[in-house]
mmCIF file of C-alpha atoms and ligand atoms in Angstrom:
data_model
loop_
_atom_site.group_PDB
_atom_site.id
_atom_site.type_symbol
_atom_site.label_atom_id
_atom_site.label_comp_id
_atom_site.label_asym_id
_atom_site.label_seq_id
_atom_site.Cartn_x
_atom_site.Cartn_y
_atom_site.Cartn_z
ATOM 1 C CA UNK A 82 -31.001 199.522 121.359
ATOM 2 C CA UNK A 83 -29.319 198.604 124.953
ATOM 3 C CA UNK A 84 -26.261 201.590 125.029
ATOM 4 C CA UNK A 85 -23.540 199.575 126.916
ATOM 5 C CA UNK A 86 -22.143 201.974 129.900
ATOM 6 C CA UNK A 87 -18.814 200.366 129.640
ATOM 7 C CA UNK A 88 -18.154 201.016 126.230
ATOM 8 C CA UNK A 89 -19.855 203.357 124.766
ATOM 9 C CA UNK A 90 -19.901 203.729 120.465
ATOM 10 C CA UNK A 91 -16.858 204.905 119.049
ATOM 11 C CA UNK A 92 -16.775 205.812 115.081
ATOM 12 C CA UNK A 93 -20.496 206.176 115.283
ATOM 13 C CA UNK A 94 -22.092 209.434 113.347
ATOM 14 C CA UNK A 95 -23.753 211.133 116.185
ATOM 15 C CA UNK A 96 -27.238 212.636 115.577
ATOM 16 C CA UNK A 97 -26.826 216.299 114.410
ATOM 17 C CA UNK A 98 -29.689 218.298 115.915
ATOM 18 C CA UNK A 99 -30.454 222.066 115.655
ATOM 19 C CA UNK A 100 -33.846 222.519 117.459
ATOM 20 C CA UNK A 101 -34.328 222.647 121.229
ATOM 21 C CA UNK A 102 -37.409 220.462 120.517
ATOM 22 C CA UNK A 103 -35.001 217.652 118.698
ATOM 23 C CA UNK A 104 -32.171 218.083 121.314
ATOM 24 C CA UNK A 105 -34.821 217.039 124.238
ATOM 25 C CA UNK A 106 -36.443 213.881 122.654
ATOM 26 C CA UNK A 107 -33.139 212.754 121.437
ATOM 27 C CA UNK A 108 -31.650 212.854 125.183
ATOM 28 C CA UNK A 109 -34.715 211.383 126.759
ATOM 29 C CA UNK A 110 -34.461 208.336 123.699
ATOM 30 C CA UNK A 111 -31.474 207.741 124.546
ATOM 31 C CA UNK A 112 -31.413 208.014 128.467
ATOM 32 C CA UNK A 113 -34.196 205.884 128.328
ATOM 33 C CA UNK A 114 -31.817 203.338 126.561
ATOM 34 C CA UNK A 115 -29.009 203.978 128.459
ATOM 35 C CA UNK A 116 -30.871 202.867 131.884
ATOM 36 C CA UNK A 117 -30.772 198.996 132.568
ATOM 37 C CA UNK A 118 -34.108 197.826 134.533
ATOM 38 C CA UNK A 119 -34.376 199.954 137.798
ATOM 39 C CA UNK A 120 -31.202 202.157 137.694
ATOM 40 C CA UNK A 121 -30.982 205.256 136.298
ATOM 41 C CA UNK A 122 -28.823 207.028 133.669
ATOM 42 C CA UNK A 123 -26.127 209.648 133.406
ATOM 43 C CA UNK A 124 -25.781 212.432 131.077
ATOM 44 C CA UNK A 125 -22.620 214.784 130.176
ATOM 45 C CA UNK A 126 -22.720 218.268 128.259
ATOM 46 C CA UNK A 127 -20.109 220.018 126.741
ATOM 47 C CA UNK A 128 -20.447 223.201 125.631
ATOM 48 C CA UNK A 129 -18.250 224.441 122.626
ATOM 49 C CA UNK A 130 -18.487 227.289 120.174
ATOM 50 C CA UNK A 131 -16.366 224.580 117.953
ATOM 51 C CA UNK A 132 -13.123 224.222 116.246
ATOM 52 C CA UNK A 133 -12.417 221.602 118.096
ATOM 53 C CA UNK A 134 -8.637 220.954 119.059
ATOM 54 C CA UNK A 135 -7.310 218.162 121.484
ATOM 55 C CA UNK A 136 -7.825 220.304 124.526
ATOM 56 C CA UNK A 137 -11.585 219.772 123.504
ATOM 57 C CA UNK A 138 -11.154 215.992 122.696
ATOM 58 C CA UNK A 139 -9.685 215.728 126.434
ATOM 59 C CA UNK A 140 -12.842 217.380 127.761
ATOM 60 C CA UNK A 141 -15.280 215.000 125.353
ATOM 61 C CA UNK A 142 -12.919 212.302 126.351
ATOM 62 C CA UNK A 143 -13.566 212.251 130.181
ATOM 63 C CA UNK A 144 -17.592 213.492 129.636
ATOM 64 C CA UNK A 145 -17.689 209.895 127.121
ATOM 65 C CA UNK A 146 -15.905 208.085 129.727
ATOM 66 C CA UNK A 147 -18.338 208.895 132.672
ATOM 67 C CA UNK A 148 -21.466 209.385 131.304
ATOM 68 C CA UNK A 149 -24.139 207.288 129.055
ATOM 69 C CA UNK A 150 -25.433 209.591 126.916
ATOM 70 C CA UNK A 151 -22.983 212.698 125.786
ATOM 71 C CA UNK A 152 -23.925 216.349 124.041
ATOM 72 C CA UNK A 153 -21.734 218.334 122.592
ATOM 73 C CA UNK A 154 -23.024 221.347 121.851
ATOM 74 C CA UNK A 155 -21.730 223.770 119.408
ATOM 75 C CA UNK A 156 -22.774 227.594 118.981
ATOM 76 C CA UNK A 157 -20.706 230.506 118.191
ATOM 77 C CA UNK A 158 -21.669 232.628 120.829
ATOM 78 C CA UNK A 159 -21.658 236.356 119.409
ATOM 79 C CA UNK A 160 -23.026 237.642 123.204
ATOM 80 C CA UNK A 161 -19.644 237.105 124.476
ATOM 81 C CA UNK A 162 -17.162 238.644 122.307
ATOM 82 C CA UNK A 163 -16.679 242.420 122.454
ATOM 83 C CA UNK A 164 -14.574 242.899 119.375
ATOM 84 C CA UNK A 165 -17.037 242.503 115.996
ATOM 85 C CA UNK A 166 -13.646 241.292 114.375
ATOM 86 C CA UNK A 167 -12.933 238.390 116.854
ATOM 87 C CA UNK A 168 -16.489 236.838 116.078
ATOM 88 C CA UNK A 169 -16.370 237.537 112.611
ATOM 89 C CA UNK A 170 -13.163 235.402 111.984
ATOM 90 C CA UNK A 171 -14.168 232.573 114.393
ATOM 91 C CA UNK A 172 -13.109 229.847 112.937
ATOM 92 C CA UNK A 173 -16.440 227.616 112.130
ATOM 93 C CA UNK A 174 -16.003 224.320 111.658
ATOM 94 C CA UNK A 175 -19.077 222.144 111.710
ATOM 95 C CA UNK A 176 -17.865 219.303 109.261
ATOM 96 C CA UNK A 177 -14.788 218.510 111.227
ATOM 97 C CA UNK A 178 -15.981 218.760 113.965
ATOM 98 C CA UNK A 179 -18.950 216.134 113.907
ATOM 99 C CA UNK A 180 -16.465 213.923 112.756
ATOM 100 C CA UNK A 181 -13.899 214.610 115.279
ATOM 101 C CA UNK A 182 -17.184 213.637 117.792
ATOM 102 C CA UNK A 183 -18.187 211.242 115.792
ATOM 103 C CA UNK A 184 -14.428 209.251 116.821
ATOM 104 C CA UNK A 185 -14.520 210.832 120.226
ATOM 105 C CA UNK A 186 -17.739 208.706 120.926
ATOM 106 C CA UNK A 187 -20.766 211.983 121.394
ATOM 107 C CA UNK A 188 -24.333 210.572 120.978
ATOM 108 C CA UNK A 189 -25.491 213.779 119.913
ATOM 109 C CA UNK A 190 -24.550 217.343 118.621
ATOM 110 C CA UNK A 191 -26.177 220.535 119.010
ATOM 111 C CA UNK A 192 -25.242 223.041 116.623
ATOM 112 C CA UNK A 193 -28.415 225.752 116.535
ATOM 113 C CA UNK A 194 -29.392 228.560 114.478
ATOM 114 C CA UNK A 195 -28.584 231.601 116.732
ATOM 115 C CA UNK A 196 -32.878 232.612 116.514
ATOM 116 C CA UNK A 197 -32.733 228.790 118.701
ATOM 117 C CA UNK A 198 -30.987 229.998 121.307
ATOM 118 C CA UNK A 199 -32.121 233.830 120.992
ATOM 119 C CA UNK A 200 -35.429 233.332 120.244
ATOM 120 C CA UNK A 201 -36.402 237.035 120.603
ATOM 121 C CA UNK A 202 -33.160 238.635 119.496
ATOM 122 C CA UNK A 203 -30.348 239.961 122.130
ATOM 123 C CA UNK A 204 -32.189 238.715 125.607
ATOM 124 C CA UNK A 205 -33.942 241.219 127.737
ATOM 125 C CA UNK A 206 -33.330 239.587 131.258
ATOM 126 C CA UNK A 207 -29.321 239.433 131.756
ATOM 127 C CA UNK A 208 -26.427 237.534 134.131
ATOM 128 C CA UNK A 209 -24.562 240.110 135.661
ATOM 129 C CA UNK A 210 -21.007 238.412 136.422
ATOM 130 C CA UNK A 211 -20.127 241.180 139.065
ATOM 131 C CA UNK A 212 -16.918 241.883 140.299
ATOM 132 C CA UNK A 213 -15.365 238.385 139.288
ATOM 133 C CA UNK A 214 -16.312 239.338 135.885
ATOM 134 C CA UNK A 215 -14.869 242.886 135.334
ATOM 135 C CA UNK A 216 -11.445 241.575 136.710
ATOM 136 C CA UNK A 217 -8.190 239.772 134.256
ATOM 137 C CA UNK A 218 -9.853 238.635 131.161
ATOM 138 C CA UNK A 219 -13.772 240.963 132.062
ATOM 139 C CA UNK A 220 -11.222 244.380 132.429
ATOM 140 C CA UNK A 221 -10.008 243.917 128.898
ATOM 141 C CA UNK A 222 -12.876 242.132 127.033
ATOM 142 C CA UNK A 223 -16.603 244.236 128.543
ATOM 143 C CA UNK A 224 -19.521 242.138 128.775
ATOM 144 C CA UNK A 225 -17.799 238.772 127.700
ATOM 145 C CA UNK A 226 -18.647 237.157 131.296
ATOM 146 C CA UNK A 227 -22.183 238.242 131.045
ATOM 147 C CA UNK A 228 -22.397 237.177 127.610
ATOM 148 C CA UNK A 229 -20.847 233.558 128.593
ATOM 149 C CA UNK A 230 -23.020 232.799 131.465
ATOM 150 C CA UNK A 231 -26.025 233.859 129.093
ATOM 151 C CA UNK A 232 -25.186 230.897 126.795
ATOM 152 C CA UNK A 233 -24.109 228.593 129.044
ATOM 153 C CA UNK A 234 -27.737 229.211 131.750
ATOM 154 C CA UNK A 235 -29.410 228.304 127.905
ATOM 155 C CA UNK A 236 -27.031 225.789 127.193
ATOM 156 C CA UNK A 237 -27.340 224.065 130.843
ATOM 157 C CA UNK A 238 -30.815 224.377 130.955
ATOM 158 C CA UNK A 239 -31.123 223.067 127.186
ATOM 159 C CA UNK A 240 -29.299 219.752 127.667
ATOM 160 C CA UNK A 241 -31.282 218.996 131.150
ATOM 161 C CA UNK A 242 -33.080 215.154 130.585
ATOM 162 C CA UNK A 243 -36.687 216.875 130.008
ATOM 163 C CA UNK A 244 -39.353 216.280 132.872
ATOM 164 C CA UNK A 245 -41.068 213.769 130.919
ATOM 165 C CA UNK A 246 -38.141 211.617 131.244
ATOM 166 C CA UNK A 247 -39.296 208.711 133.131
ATOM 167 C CA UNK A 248 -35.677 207.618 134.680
ATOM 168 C CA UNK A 249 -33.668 209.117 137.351
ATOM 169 C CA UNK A 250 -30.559 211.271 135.551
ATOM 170 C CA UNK A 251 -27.096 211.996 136.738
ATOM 171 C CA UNK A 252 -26.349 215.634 134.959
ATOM 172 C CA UNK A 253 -22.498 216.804 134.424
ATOM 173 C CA UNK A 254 -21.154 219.542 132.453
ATOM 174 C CA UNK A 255 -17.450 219.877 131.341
ATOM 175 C CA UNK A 256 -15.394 223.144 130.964
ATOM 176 C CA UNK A 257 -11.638 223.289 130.928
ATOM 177 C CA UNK A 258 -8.960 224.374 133.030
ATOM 178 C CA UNK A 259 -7.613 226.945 130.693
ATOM 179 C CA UNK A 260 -10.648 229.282 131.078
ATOM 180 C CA UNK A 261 -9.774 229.270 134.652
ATOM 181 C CA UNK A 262 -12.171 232.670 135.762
ATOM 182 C CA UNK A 263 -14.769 231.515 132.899
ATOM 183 C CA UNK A 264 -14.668 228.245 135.277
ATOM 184 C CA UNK A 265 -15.457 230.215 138.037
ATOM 185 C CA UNK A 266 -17.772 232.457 136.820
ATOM 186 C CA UNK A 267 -20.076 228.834 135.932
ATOM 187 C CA UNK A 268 -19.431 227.272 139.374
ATOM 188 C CA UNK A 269 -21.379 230.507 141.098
ATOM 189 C CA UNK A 270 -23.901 230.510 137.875
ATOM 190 C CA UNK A 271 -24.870 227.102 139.368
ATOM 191 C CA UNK A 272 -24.673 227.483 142.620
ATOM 192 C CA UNK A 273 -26.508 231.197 142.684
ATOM 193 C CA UNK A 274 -29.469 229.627 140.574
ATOM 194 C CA UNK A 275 -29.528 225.803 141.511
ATOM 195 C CA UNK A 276 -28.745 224.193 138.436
ATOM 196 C CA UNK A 277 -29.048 219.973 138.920
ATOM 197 C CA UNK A 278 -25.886 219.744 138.029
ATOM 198 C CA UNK A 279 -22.067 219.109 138.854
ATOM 199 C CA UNK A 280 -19.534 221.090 137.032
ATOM 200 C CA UNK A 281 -16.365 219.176 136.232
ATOM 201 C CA UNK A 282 -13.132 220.622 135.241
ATOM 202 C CA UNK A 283 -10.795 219.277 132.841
ATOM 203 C CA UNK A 284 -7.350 220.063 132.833
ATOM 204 C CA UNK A 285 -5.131 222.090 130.193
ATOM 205 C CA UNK A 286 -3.729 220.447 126.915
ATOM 206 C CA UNK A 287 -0.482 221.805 126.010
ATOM 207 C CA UNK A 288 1.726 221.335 122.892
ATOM 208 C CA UNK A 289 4.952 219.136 123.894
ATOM 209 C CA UNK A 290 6.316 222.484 124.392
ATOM 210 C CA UNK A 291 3.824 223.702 126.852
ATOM 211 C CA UNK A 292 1.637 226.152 124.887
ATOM 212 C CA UNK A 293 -2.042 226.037 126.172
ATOM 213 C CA UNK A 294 -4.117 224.433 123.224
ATOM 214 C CA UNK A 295 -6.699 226.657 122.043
ATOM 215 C CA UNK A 296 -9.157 227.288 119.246
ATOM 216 C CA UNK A 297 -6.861 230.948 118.404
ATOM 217 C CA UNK A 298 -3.219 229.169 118.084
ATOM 218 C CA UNK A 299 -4.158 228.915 114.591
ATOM 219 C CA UNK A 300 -3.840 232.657 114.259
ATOM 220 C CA UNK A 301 -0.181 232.603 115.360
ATOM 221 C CA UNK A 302 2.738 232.883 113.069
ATOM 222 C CA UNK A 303 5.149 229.828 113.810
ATOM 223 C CA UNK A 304 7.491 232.958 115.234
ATOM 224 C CA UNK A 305 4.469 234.278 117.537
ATOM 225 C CA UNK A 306 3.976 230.176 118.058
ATOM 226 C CA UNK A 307 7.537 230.152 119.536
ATOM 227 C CA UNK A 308 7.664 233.436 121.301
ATOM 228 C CA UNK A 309 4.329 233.162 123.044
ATOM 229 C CA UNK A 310 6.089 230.106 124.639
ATOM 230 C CA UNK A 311 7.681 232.748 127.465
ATOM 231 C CA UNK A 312 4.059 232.328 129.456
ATOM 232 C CA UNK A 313 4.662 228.562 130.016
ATOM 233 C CA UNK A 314 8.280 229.254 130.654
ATOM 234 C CA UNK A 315 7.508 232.183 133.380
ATOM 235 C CA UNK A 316 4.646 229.866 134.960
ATOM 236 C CA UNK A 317 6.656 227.127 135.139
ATOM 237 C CA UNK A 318 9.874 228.989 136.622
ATOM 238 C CA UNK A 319 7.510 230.559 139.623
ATOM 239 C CA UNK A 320 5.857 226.838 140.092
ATOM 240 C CA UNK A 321 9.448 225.745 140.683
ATOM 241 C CA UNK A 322 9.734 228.296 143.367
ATOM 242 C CA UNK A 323 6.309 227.349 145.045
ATOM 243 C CA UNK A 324 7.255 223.967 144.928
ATOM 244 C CA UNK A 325 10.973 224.840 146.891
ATOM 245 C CA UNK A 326 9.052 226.978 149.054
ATOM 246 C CA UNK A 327 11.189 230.253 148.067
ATOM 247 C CA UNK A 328 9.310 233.839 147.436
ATOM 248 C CA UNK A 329 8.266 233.490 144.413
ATOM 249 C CA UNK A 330 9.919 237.470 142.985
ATOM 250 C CA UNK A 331 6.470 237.865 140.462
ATOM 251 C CA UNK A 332 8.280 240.710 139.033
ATOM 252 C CA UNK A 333 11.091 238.588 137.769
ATOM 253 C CA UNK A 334 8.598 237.935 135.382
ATOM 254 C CA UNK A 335 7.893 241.211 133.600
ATOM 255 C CA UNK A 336 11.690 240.895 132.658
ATOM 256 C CA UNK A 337 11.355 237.727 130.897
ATOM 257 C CA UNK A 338 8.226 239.097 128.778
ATOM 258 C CA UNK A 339 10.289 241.927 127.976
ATOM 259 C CA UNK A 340 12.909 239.664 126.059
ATOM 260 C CA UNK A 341 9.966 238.965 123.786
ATOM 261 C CA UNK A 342 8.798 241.947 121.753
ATOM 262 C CA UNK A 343 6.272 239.671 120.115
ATOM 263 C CA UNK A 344 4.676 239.025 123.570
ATOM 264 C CA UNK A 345 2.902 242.216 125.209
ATOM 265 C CA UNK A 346 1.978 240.551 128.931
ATOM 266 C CA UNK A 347 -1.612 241.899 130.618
ATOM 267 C CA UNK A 348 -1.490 240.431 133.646
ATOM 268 C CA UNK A 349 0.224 238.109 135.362
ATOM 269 C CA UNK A 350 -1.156 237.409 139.108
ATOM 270 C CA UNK A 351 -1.352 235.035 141.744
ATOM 271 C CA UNK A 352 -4.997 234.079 143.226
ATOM 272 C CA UNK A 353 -6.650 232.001 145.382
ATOM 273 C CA UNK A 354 -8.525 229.233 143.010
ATOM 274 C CA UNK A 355 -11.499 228.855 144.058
ATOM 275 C CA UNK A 356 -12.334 232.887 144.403
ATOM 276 C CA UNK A 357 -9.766 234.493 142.100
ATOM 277 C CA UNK A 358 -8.980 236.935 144.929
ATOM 278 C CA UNK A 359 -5.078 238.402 144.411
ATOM 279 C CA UNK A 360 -2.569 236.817 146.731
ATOM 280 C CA UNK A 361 -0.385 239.332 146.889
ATOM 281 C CA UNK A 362 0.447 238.856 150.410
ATOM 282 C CA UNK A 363 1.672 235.566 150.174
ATOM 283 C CA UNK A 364 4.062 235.600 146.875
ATOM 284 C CA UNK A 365 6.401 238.426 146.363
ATOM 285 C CA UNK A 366 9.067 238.594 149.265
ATOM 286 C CA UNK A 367 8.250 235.906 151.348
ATOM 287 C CA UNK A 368 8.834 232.185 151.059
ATOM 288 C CA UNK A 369 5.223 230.805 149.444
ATOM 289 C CA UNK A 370 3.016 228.238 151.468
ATOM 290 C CA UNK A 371 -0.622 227.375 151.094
ATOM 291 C CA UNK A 372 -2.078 227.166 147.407
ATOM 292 C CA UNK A 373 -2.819 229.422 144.810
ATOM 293 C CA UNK A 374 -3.341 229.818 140.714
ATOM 294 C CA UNK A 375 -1.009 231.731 138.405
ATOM 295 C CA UNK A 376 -3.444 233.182 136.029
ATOM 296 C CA UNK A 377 -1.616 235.023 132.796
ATOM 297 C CA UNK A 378 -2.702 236.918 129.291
ATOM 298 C CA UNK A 379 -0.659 238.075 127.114
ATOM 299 C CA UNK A 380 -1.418 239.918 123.483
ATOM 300 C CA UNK A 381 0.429 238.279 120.120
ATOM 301 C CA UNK A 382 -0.127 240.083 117.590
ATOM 302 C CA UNK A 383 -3.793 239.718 116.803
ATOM 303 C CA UNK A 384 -3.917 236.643 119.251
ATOM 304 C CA UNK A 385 -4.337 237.180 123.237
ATOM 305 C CA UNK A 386 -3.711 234.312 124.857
ATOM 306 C CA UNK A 387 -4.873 232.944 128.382
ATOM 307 C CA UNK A 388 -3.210 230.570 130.683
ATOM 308 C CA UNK A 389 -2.761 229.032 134.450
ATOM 309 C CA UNK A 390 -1.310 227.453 136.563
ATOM 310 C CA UNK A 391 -2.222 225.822 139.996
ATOM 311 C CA UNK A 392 0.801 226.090 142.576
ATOM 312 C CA UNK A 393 1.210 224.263 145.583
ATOM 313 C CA UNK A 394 -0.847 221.286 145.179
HETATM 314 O O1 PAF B 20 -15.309 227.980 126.638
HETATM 315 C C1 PAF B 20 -16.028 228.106 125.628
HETATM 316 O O2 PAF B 20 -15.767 227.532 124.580
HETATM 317 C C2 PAF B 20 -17.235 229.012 125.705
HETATM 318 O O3 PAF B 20 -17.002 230.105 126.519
HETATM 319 C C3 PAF B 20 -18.517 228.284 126.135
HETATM 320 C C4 PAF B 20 -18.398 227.746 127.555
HETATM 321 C C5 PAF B 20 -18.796 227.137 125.175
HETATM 322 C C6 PAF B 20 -19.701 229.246 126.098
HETATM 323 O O4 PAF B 20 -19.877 229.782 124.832
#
């Protein structure tokens, strides 16, 4: 079957697979498909661990829109969480989300065993994420970088058109916005170790309200829900001051937070984007030029919660 590249299947199962074996002929079947006499094909990944929300639609969303064939891969990751707890009570999903995919428009899912993707147990041969990754969200959570860029080196290298493909292939990957330093972390994975591919980034979903969508809201109390709604406030009131060109007064901030007991605020910085390097010099006293990215967490209750902002675009 021809796969049309201007409209791809909606409402169409996608093909389930679990084996790195399956996952490779079914991308080369369907690139193979995909390419019309002489051209060749395109092909997106998205990584998940699942419990898919809208912020995850967005990303499958663009990755249908540009691509031919589209994986969405799904696999609870346990290398990157530090806390036991947190893994254990990962929401999993699988059901809803295949059919959440299936409307979205993926061609295929891969959801493997964890023995699939750690064949001989925890790896021997590790990604150290450095600096970048022992700094906001690596100080408080050890080893989650290293444990990320693990999976996703697999997960890139898993969802690569295999070398018996015979046409040329276009390779993307999606990751959002929201995991701004996990974002990052990827673009030097690929860069560092010449992955064929070009990261995109998909901007943050919100709630009407402005609360970052993610996988954990569901953990949150409709008061925690409400409260935690200070970080998008905050953000929003130094973007305003970016935007007028005034110093942007960071510590003003640490007031607000206090107003909500419910909200117990890590950090709340200023970088540059595309290095995550403080910009200290160039926010607190002084009116605010150039660009930079407000990068928060905060703790509610059991939840801790990540967000950004860019400023000055
Ligand atoms: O952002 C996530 O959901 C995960 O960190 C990722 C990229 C799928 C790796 O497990």
């Amino acid at each position: 079957m021809l796969v049309s590249k201007d409209a791809p299947e909606r409402n169409r199962q996608p093909l389930v697979v679990g084996t790195a074996a399956e996952l490779a002929a079914a991308i080369e079947e369907r690139l193979v498909a995909a390419a019309s006499s002489g051209s060749g094909a395109t092909l997106g990944l998205v990584p998940t661990m699942g419990a898919l929300h809208s912020g995850h639609e967005s990303l499958v969303a663009t990755a249908r829109e540009h691509n031919d064939v589209l994986v969405v891969s799904i696999f609870v990751n346990e290398l990157q969480f530090n806390d036991t707890a947190d893994f254990e009570r990962y929401p999993r999903t699988l059901d809803a989300d295949v059919e959440i995919l299936a409307r979205a428009g993926a061609d295929i899912v891969f959801a493997p065993p964890v023995h699939e993707i750690y064949p001989g147990g925890r790896p021997l041969v590790k990604l150290d994420s450095g600096e970048l990754g022992s700094k906001f969200e690596g100080a408080s959570r050890p080893g989650h970088f290293d444990g990320m860029l693990a999976v996703v080196a697999k997960l890139l290298h898993l969802a690569m058109a295999p070398a018996s493909c015979p046409v040329p292939v276009k390779y993307r990957a999606y990751f959002g916005q929201k995991d701004a330093q996990q974002l990052v972390l990827i673009n030097r994975l690929v860069k560092d170790l010449n992955y064929p591919v070009d990261v995109c980034s998909v901007p943050i979903v919100r709630t009407a309200d402005g609360l970052a969508l993610s996988s954990r809201n569901q953990f949150l109390t409709p008061e925690q829900a409400e409260a935690a709604l200070v970080i998008y406030r905050t953000m929003d009131m130094i973007k305003g001051r970016a935007e007028n060109h005034e110093p942007l007064f960071l510590d003003d901030v640490v007031e607000l937070f206090d107003r909500e007991p419910l909200v117990e605020l890590d950090y709340f910085e200023l970088v540059d984007p595309d290095t995550l390097v403080e910009l200290a010099f160039n926010c607190r006293d002084t009116p605010f030029t150039g660009e930079g990215l407000l990068l928060v967490a905060a703790q509610v209750g059991n939840v801790r919660l990540i967000d950004n902002m860019p400023l000055g675009y």
